[in-house]
Amino acid sequence: MPEIDFGSRVESAVDWLKDHLGWLFDFIDTVLSGMYDGVNAVLDAPDPLVMAGIFAVIAFWLRGPVPAVLAFAGFAVIDSVQLWPQAMETLSMVLVATAITVVIAVPLGIWAARNKVVSTAVRPMLDFMQTMPAFVYLIPGVIFFSIGITPGIIATIVFAMPPGVRMTELGIRQVDAELVEAAEAFGTKPADTLRRVQLPLALPTIMAGVNQVIMLALSMVVIAGMVGGGGLGEVVYNAVTRVAIGTGFESGLAVVILAMYLDRMTSALNQRVSPLGRRALAKTAAAVDRWKFLHYKPTTAIATVGIVVLALLAGGLNLAEDDDEGTQPAAAATDVGEGRKIDIGYIPWDEGIASTYLWQEVLEQRGFETETKQLDPGPLFTAVSEGQVDFQTDAWLPVTHEQYWDKFGDKMEDMGAWYGPTSLELSVPSYMKDIKSLEDLKDHKGEFDGKIIGIEASAGMMGILKDKVVKEYGLGDWEVVSSSTSSMLAELERAYQAEEPVVVTLWSPHWAYSKYDLTKLEDPKEAWGSGDDVHTTARKGFAKDEPVVAEWLRNFTMEEKELTSLEEMIVDAGEGNERKAVRDWLEQNEGYVDKIAPLPGGGSGGSTQGKDAGKTVNLGYFPWDEAIASTYLWQNVLEDRGYKTNVKQLDPGPLYTALAEGQMDVQFDGWLPTTHEQYWERFGDNLTDVGAWYGPTTLELSVPSYMKDIKSLEDLKDHKGEFDGKIIGIEASAGMMGILKDKVVKEYGLEDWEVVSSSTSSMLAELESAYESKEPIVVTLWSPHWAYGKWDLTKLEDPKGAWGEGDDIHTVAKKDFAEDFPEFHKWLKDFTLSEEELSSLEVEIQNGGEGNEKKSARTWMEDNPEVIDRIAPVS
């Protein structure tokens, strides 16, 4: 028979669908994710015990008091083993998948029952859907929707559909034909016959189908944990891959409790919604003579009241929790991430686990929010390539994961190798004296039962083993057993303790070589190939989005001693305690966080801290560009040096008042001796002039350069009509506004002009609007200012010197500033910025946009690292 390559044709079809119907898959993903998020928000929002009470009320309504008590106890157990969020995620997936499945299956089953052609066509499709291994459905789900909730729901719908369709068709067909004929004989329309005769009588069978749909959905969403479906499935999968018996039992118990609850409730629901069920329920209740309270079921109204009361209680508890939340402290010196989220994926190999949890801890110490997700290599590389995961640290290149890199490499960024070279090998216990090489295995097949104990089937080394090693050494008749890394290690330990023969897949470095006395089998034919390096791979665009983290990852390396000691501590700590093990390891390796994740600008949590690290500095500013720039620059610098900061925007008057009263510590925009003269005369006795850091400056009125006839303040008087007699100013409390009103307008005869007080940002917006329309406008400006770089403006000459001499920009602090902050005071006395430095910093902040001033200043610091050590030197 000629070979038919179904596989490649299916892959081609999948690629075509993905290329041409991507918009449809995005829409489906949005809809399903939205449905899931909504259901999960409802289920997970209340306190677990309150939600357990709601589930118990539903059980009371459907089955009676004893099942209600058991239901509450079961859900309380789930909460007690700390699996409540995961259980609600699983229940949400089941409910969403079941709802969609029933909406599709019931109409399809009715159609099949009423049309033999449809029934004949649908039956083989249902056979195919029901007998295809459930794992297979995850493959197209991952390809079309990447990892996460959506592929799990899609696979669940397909897998759970057949019983819903079959039972609906069976229920309709089982309705007595004579009843249908009688209805038709009385002139009942087909639709009414279906609604009033067939569906009520078929309802018990249909509900049995719904029950089966729910049970299959529950089993499938657990399997979906393999592709990042979350919930109990992910916990079960992690436990299986690591042979974590305790976690496996707890998560399995939670699945059983959910399954029993859903099964009992859906079975009992038939009695509430079916006429036949309600009749049977009434007969049962009438026949009970003793212990009637055990069979009591409240009415729907009473049950609804109970649920509403519990829901209101849950809302009250949530409000109370919100009120109890305190304010967040000021950002620490290490807050680089400012709460931004980074998703890290990992394969359950020891170096992957160790490096992933290490980076999770490091990133969270640096102010990022992180989430880790365990996946097999195939789904993980897919997720990284599609942007569902930001980075992963366990890509063995160029050999082991070659197939994945060839397929996805153009959609990822290689952050470089952090460990290597490695080696892949088969190993045996050292008590197998006669086996030193792969060539020796062939003659000892009987001792090993012809089995090589492997790891995950999707692992790259398993492909090399099957495709190259066994062929090269004549082991084609051996069985390569695919399992998991943890299962392989468990089998190795069992055999080692019993001194039985065993050959396993291993790699170096690995902690197993420290725990057991093993022999790495020599590979004289070099079938395993050259050793790999362990790389970090990230999604496309990650370096642009998180340049600091990308730089950390590119420079990250670990020595074998460091890695193996970290792996050993994690293994000894046990599953579920990885973060604690990493923290313990970091305590033993003081300074390691600063080594692999140095703070931008040379700061760190340790050696580059200032002498006064830990003190809190209150920084004030008013919204002028040089004030914003210098304030956020110093906020970043101070936090790098270990200080804490509070930043507050005020108008000049309130800010000088706050400094004089000691409520603020320092501000960097004192224009002296002219612009802020009035404030200095009033508050100077209670302030400290730390010194000028920029100057001289100028104040001016400016017009667009297309106003050809206006070059001087003297020209304005004759052009009042063009400007509607308005000068667009800034904050009324600004010193230059006082000079403008008290001196400039009087000196140049502009008393009949209106000086419009607004804000700096409003003035600039008005300038931009007028400039784009080429309309006349005159505005208050000063030099330096980035506006002169953005627009072609004319500074109006001041031949009478009404603006006065140019100011210098001073740092002004409270009276006791030098005593309270001697180190910071010393830095500020020597602080200067050149015009080029200041203007480039202002431009960076303008480009970053409002709300991103601190981040923009940080970006500028990365581009100008020499400035930081210059203005805030630490010996």
Coordinates of N, CA and C in Angstrom, one line a residue, residues 436-595:
K436 N 30.0 0.1 31.1 CA 30.7 1.4 31.1 C 30.4 2.3 29.9
S437 N 29.9 1.7 28.9 CA 29.7 2.4 27.6 C 28.3 2.0 27.0
L438 N 27.8 2.8 26.1 CA 26.6 2.5 25.4 C 26.7 1.2 24.6
E439 N 27.9 0.9 24.2 CA 28.2 -0.3 23.4 C 28.0 -1.6 24.3
D440 N 28.0 -1.4 25.6 CA 27.9 -2.6 26.5 C 26.4 -3.0 26.7
L441 N 25.5 -2.0 26.5 CA 24.1 -2.3 26.8 C 23.5 -3.5 26.0
K442 N 23.9 -3.6 24.7 CA 23.3 -4.5 23.8 C 23.4 -6.0 24.3
D443 N 24.5 -6.3 25.0 CA 24.7 -7.6 25.5 C 24.1 -7.9 26.9
H444 N 23.4 -6.9 27.4 CA 22.8 -7.0 28.7 C 21.3 -6.7 28.7
K445 N 20.7 -6.9 27.6 CA 19.2 -6.6 27.4 C 18.4 -7.3 28.5
G446 N 18.7 -8.5 28.7 CA 17.9 -9.3 29.7 C 17.9 -8.7 31.1
E447 N 19.0 -8.2 31.5 CA 19.2 -7.7 32.9 C 18.3 -6.5 33.1
F448 N 18.1 -5.7 32.0 CA 17.3 -4.5 32.1 C 15.9 -4.7 31.6
D449 N 15.5 -5.9 31.3 CA 14.2 -6.2 30.7 C 14.0 -5.4 29.4
G450 N 15.1 -5.0 28.8 CA 15.1 -4.3 27.5 C 14.4 -3.0 27.6
K451 N 14.5 -2.3 28.8 CA 13.9 -1.0 29.0 C 14.9 0.1 29.3
I452 N 14.7 1.2 28.7 CA 15.4 2.5 29.1 C 14.4 3.4 29.6
I453 N 14.6 3.8 30.9 CA 13.6 4.7 31.6 C 13.9 6.1 31.2
G454 N 13.0 6.7 30.5 CA 13.2 8.1 30.0 C 12.4 9.1 30.7
I455 N 12.3 10.3 30.2 CA 11.6 11.4 30.8 C 10.4 11.8 29.9
E456 N 10.0 13.1 29.9 CA 8.8 13.5 29.1 C 9.1 13.2 27.6
A457 N 8.0 12.6 26.9 CA 8.1 12.3 25.5 C 8.5 13.4 24.7
S458 N 8.0 14.6 25.1 CA 8.3 15.8 24.2 C 9.7 16.4 24.4
A459 N 10.4 15.9 25.4 CA 11.8 16.4 25.6 C 12.7 16.2 24.4
G460 N 13.5 17.2 24.1 CA 14.4 17.0 23.0 C 15.3 15.8 23.1
M461 N 15.8 15.5 24.3 CA 16.8 14.4 24.4 C 16.1 13.1 24.1
M462 N 14.8 13.0 24.3 CA 14.1 11.8 24.0 C 14.0 11.6 22.5
G463 N 13.9 12.7 21.8 CA 13.9 12.5 20.3 C 15.3 12.1 19.8
I464 N 16.3 12.6 20.4 CA 17.7 12.2 20.1 C 17.9 10.8 20.4
L465 N 17.4 10.4 21.6 CA 17.6 9.0 22.0 C 16.9 8.0 21.1
K466 N 15.7 8.3 20.7 CA 15.0 7.4 19.8 C 15.5 7.4 18.4
D467 N 15.8 8.6 17.9 CA 16.2 8.8 16.5 C 17.6 8.5 16.2
K468 N 18.5 8.6 17.2 CA 19.9 8.5 16.9 C 20.6 7.4 17.8
V469 N 20.5 7.6 19.1 CA 21.3 6.7 20.0 C 20.9 5.3 19.9
V470 N 19.6 4.9 19.9 CA 19.3 3.5 19.9 C 19.7 2.9 18.6
K471 N 19.6 3.7 17.5 CA 20.0 3.1 16.2 C 21.5 2.9 16.1
E472 N 22.2 3.9 16.5 CA 23.7 3.9 16.4 C 24.3 2.7 17.2
Y473 N 23.6 2.4 18.3 CA 24.2 1.3 19.2 C 23.4 0.0 19.1
G474 N 22.5 -0.1 18.1 CA 21.8 -1.4 17.9 C 20.8 -1.7 19.0
L475 N 20.2 -0.7 19.5 CA 19.2 -0.9 20.6 C 17.8 -0.7 20.1
G476 N 17.5 -1.0 18.8 CA 16.2 -0.8 18.2 C 15.1 -1.6 18.8
D477 N 15.5 -2.8 19.4 CA 14.5 -3.7 20.0 C 14.3 -3.4 21.4
W478 N 14.9 -2.3 22.0 CA 14.7 -2.0 23.4 C 13.5 -1.0 23.4
E479 N 12.8 -1.0 24.6 CA 11.7 -0.1 24.8 C 12.2 1.1 25.5
V480 N 11.9 2.3 24.9 CA 12.2 3.6 25.5 C 11.0 4.0 26.2
V481 N 11.0 4.0 27.6 CA 9.8 4.3 28.4 C 9.7 5.8 28.6
S482 N 8.7 6.4 28.0 CA 8.5 7.9 28.3 C 7.7 8.0 29.6
S483 N 8.2 8.9 30.5 CA 7.4 9.1 31.7 C 7.5 10.6 32.1
S484 N 8.2 10.9 33.1 CA 8.5 12.3 33.5 C 9.8 12.3 34.2
T485 N 10.4 13.5 34.4 CA 11.7 13.6 35.1 C 11.6 13.0 36.5
S486 N 10.5 13.4 37.2 CA 10.4 12.9 38.5 C 10.1 11.4 38.6
S487 N 9.3 10.9 37.6 CA 9.1 9.4 37.6 C 10.3 8.7 37.3
M488 N 11.1 9.2 36.4 CA 12.4 8.5 36.1 C 13.3 8.5 37.4
L489 N 13.3 9.6 38.1 CA 14.2 9.7 39.3 C 13.6 8.8 40.4
A490 N 12.3 8.7 40.5 CA 11.7 7.8 41.4 C 12.1 6.3 41.1
E491 N 12.0 6.0 39.8 CA 12.4 4.6 39.4 C 13.9 4.3 39.7
L492 N 14.7 5.4 39.5 CA 16.1 5.2 39.7 C 16.4 5.0 41.2
E493 N 15.7 5.7 42.1 CA 15.9 5.6 43.5 C 15.4 4.2 44.0
R494 N 14.2 3.8 43.5 CA 13.7 2.5 43.8 C 14.7 1.3 43.5
A495 N 15.2 1.4 42.2 CA 16.1 0.4 41.8 C 17.4 0.4 42.5
Y496 N 17.9 1.7 42.8 CA 19.2 1.8 43.5 C 19.1 1.3 44.9
Q497 N 18.0 1.5 45.6 CA 17.8 1.0 47.0 C 17.8 -0.5 47.0
A498 N 17.2 -1.1 45.9 CA 17.2 -2.6 45.9 C 18.4 -3.2 45.1
E499 N 19.3 -2.3 44.7 CA 20.4 -2.8 43.9 C 20.0 -3.6 42.7
E500 N 19.0 -3.1 42.0 CA 18.5 -3.8 40.8 C 19.1 -3.0 39.5
P501 N 19.1 -3.7 38.4 CA 19.6 -3.1 37.2 C 18.6 -2.0 36.7
V502 N 19.1 -0.9 36.3 CA 18.3 0.2 35.7 C 19.1 1.1 34.9
V503 N 18.6 1.5 33.7 CA 19.3 2.5 32.9 C 18.4 3.6 32.6
V504 N 18.9 4.8 32.9 CA 18.0 6.0 32.8 C 18.6 7.1 32.0
T505 N 17.8 8.0 31.5 CA 18.2 9.2 30.8 C 18.6 10.2 31.9
L506 N 19.8 10.8 31.8 CA 20.2 11.9 32.7 C 21.0 12.9 31.9
W507 N 21.4 13.9 32.5 CA 22.2 15.0 31.9 C 23.0 15.7 33.0
S508 N 24.0 16.3 32.5 CA 24.9 17.1 33.5 C 24.8 18.6 33.1
P509 N 24.7 19.4 34.2 CA 24.7 19.0 35.6 C 23.4 18.5 36.1
H510 N 23.5 17.6 37.2 CA 22.2 17.1 37.8 C 22.6 16.7 39.2
W511 N 21.7 17.0 40.2 CA 22.0 16.7 41.5 C 22.0 15.2 41.8
A512 N 21.4 14.4 40.9 CA 21.4 12.9 41.1 C 22.8 12.3 41.2
Y513 N 23.8 13.0 40.5 CA 25.1 12.5 40.6 C 25.8 12.7 41.9
S514 N 25.2 13.6 42.7 CA 25.7 13.8 44.1 C 25.0 12.8 45.0
K515 N 23.8 12.5 44.8 CA 23.0 11.7 45.7 C 23.3 10.2 45.5
Y516 N 23.5 9.8 44.2 CA 23.8 8.4 43.9 C 25.1 8.2 43.3
D517 N 25.7 7.0 43.4 CA 26.9 6.7 42.8 C 26.6 6.1 41.4
L518 N 26.7 6.9 40.4 CA 26.2 6.5 39.0 C 27.4 6.5 38.0
T519 N 27.2 5.7 37.0 CA 28.2 5.7 35.9 C 27.6 6.3 34.6
K520 N 28.2 7.4 34.1 CA 27.7 7.9 32.8 C 28.3 7.0 31.7
L521 N 27.4 6.5 30.9 CA 27.8 5.6 29.9 C 28.5 6.3 28.8
E522 N 29.7 5.9 28.4 CA 30.5 6.6 27.4 C 29.8 6.5 26.0
D523 N 30.0 7.5 25.2 CA 29.4 7.5 23.9 C 30.5 7.7 22.8
P524 N 31.2 6.6 22.5 CA 32.3 6.6 21.6 C 31.9 7.1 20.2
K525 N 30.7 6.8 19.8 CA 30.2 7.2 18.5 C 29.6 8.6 18.4
E526 N 29.6 9.2 19.6 CA 29.1 10.6 19.7 C 27.7 10.8 19.1
A527 N 26.9 9.8 19.5 CA 25.5 9.8 19.0 C 24.7 10.9 19.7
W528 N 25.0 11.3 20.9 CA 24.3 12.3 21.6 C 24.7 13.7 21.1
G529 N 25.8 13.8 20.3 CA 26.2 15.1 19.8 C 26.9 15.9 20.8
S530 N 27.3 17.1 20.4 CA 28.0 18.0 21.3 C 27.1 18.5 22.4
G531 N 27.8 18.9 23.5 CA 27.0 19.4 24.6 C 26.3 20.7 24.3
D532 N 25.2 20.9 24.9 CA 24.4 22.1 24.7 C 24.8 23.2 25.7
D533 N 24.4 24.4 25.4 CA 24.4 25.5 26.4 C 22.9 25.7 26.8
V534 N 22.7 26.1 28.0 CA 21.3 26.4 28.5 C 21.1 27.9 28.3
H535 N 20.1 28.2 27.4 CA 19.8 29.6 27.0 C 18.5 30.1 27.7
T536 N 18.4 31.4 27.7 CA 17.1 32.0 28.1 C 16.5 32.5 26.8
T537 N 15.3 32.2 26.5 CA 14.6 32.6 25.3 C 13.4 33.4 25.7
A538 N 13.1 34.5 25.0 CA 12.0 35.4 25.4 C 11.1 35.7 24.1
R539 N 10.0 36.2 24.4 CA 9.0 36.5 23.3 C 9.6 37.7 22.5
K540 N 9.2 37.8 21.3 CA 9.6 38.9 20.4 C 9.1 40.2 21.0
G541 N 10.0 41.2 21.1 CA 9.7 42.5 21.7 C 9.9 42.6 23.2
F542 N 10.3 41.5 23.8 CA 10.5 41.6 25.3 C 11.6 42.6 25.7
A543 N 12.7 42.6 24.9 CA 13.8 43.5 25.3 C 13.4 44.9 25.1
K544 N 12.5 45.2 24.2 CA 12.0 46.6 24.0 C 11.1 47.0 25.1
D545 N 10.2 46.1 25.5 CA 9.2 46.4 26.6 C 9.9 46.4 28.0
E546 N 10.9 45.6 28.2 CA 11.5 45.5 29.5 C 13.0 45.5 29.3
P547 N 13.6 46.6 28.9 CA 15.0 46.7 28.6 C 15.9 46.3 29.8
V548 N 15.6 46.7 31.0 CA 16.4 46.5 32.1 C 16.4 45.0 32.4
V549 N 15.3 44.3 32.4 CA 15.2 42.9 32.7 C 16.0 42.1 31.6
A550 N 15.8 42.6 30.3 CA 16.5 41.9 29.2 C 18.0 42.0 29.4
E551 N 18.5 43.1 29.9 CA 19.9 43.3 30.1 C 20.4 42.3 31.2
W552 N 19.6 42.2 32.3 CA 19.9 41.3 33.3 C 20.0 39.9 32.8
L553 N 19.1 39.5 32.0 CA 19.0 38.1 31.5 C 20.2 37.8 30.6
R554 N 20.6 38.8 29.8 CA 21.7 38.7 28.8 C 23.0 38.5 29.6
N555 N 23.1 39.1 30.7 CA 24.4 39.0 31.5 C 24.4 37.9 32.6
F556 N 23.3 37.2 32.7 CA 23.1 36.2 33.7 C 23.9 34.9 33.4
T557 N 24.7 34.5 34.4 CA 25.4 33.2 34.3 C 25.4 32.6 35.7
M558 N 25.5 31.3 35.7 CA 25.7 30.5 37.0 C 26.8 29.5 36.8
E559 N 27.6 29.4 37.9 CA 28.6 28.4 37.9 C 28.0 27.1 38.3
E560 N 28.6 25.9 38.0 CA 28.1 24.6 38.3 C 27.8 24.5 39.8
K561 N 28.7 25.0 40.6 CA 28.6 24.8 42.1 C 27.4 25.6 42.6
E562 N 27.2 26.8 42.0 CA 26.0 27.6 42.4 C 24.7 26.9 42.0
L563 N 24.7 26.4 40.8 CA 23.4 25.8 40.3 C 23.1 24.5 41.0
T564 N 24.1 23.7 41.2 CA 23.8 22.4 41.8 C 23.4 22.6 43.3
S565 N 24.0 23.6 44.0 CA 23.7 23.8 45.4 C 22.2 24.3 45.5
L566 N 21.8 25.2 44.5 CA 20.5 25.7 44.5 C 19.5 24.6 44.2
E567 N 19.8 23.7 43.2 CA 19.0 22.6 42.9 C 18.8 21.7 44.1
E568 N 19.9 21.4 44.8 CA 19.8 20.5 45.9 C 18.9 21.0 47.0
M569 N 19.0 22.3 47.3 CA 18.2 22.9 48.3 C 16.7 22.9 48.0
I570 N 16.4 23.1 46.7 CA 15.0 23.0 46.2 C 14.5 21.6 46.3
V571 N 15.3 20.6 45.9 CA 14.8 19.2 46.0 C 14.6 18.8 47.5
D572 N 15.5 19.2 48.4 CA 15.4 18.9 49.8 C 14.2 19.6 50.4
A573 N 13.8 20.8 50.0 CA 12.7 21.5 50.5 C 11.4 20.9 50.1
G574 N 11.3 20.2 49.0 CA 10.1 19.5 48.6 C 9.2 20.3 47.7
E575 N 8.3 19.7 47.0 CA 7.4 20.4 46.1 C 6.5 21.3 46.9
G576 N 6.4 22.5 46.3 CA 5.6 23.6 46.9 C 6.4 24.5 47.8
N577 N 7.7 24.2 48.0 CA 8.5 25.1 48.9 C 9.7 25.7 48.1
E578 N 9.5 25.8 46.8 CA 10.6 26.2 45.9 C 11.0 27.7 46.3
R579 N 10.0 28.5 46.5 CA 10.3 29.9 46.8 C 11.1 30.1 48.1
K580 N 10.7 29.3 49.1 CA 11.4 29.3 50.4 C 12.8 28.9 50.3
A581 N 13.0 27.8 49.5 CA 14.4 27.3 49.2 C 15.2 28.3 48.6
V582 N 14.7 29.0 47.6 CA 15.4 30.1 46.9 C 15.8 31.2 47.9
R583 N 14.9 31.6 48.7 CA 15.2 32.6 49.7 C 16.3 32.2 50.6
D584 N 16.2 30.9 51.1 CA 17.3 30.4 52.0 C 18.6 30.4 51.2
W585 N 18.6 30.0 50.0 CA 19.8 30.0 49.2 C 20.4 31.4 49.0
L586 N 19.5 32.4 48.8 CA 20.0 33.8 48.6 C 20.6 34.3 49.9
E587 N 20.0 33.9 51.0 CA 20.6 34.3 52.3 C 22.0 33.8 52.5
Q588 N 22.2 32.6 52.0 CA 23.6 32.0 52.1 C 24.5 32.6 51.0
N589 N 24.0 33.2 50.0 CA 24.8 33.8 48.9 C 24.5 35.3 48.9
E590 N 24.9 36.0 49.9 CA 24.6 37.4 50.1 C 25.2 38.2 48.9
G591 N 24.4 39.1 48.4 CA 24.8 40.0 47.3 C 24.5 39.4 45.9
Y592 N 23.9 38.2 45.9 CA 23.7 37.5 44.6 C 22.7 38.3 43.8
V593 N 21.6 38.8 44.4 CA 20.6 39.6 43.7 C 21.2 40.8 43.0
D594 N 22.0 41.5 43.8 CA 22.7 42.7 43.2 C 23.6 42.3 42.0
K595 N 24.2 41.1 42.1 CA 25.1 40.6 41.1 C 24.4 40.3 39.8

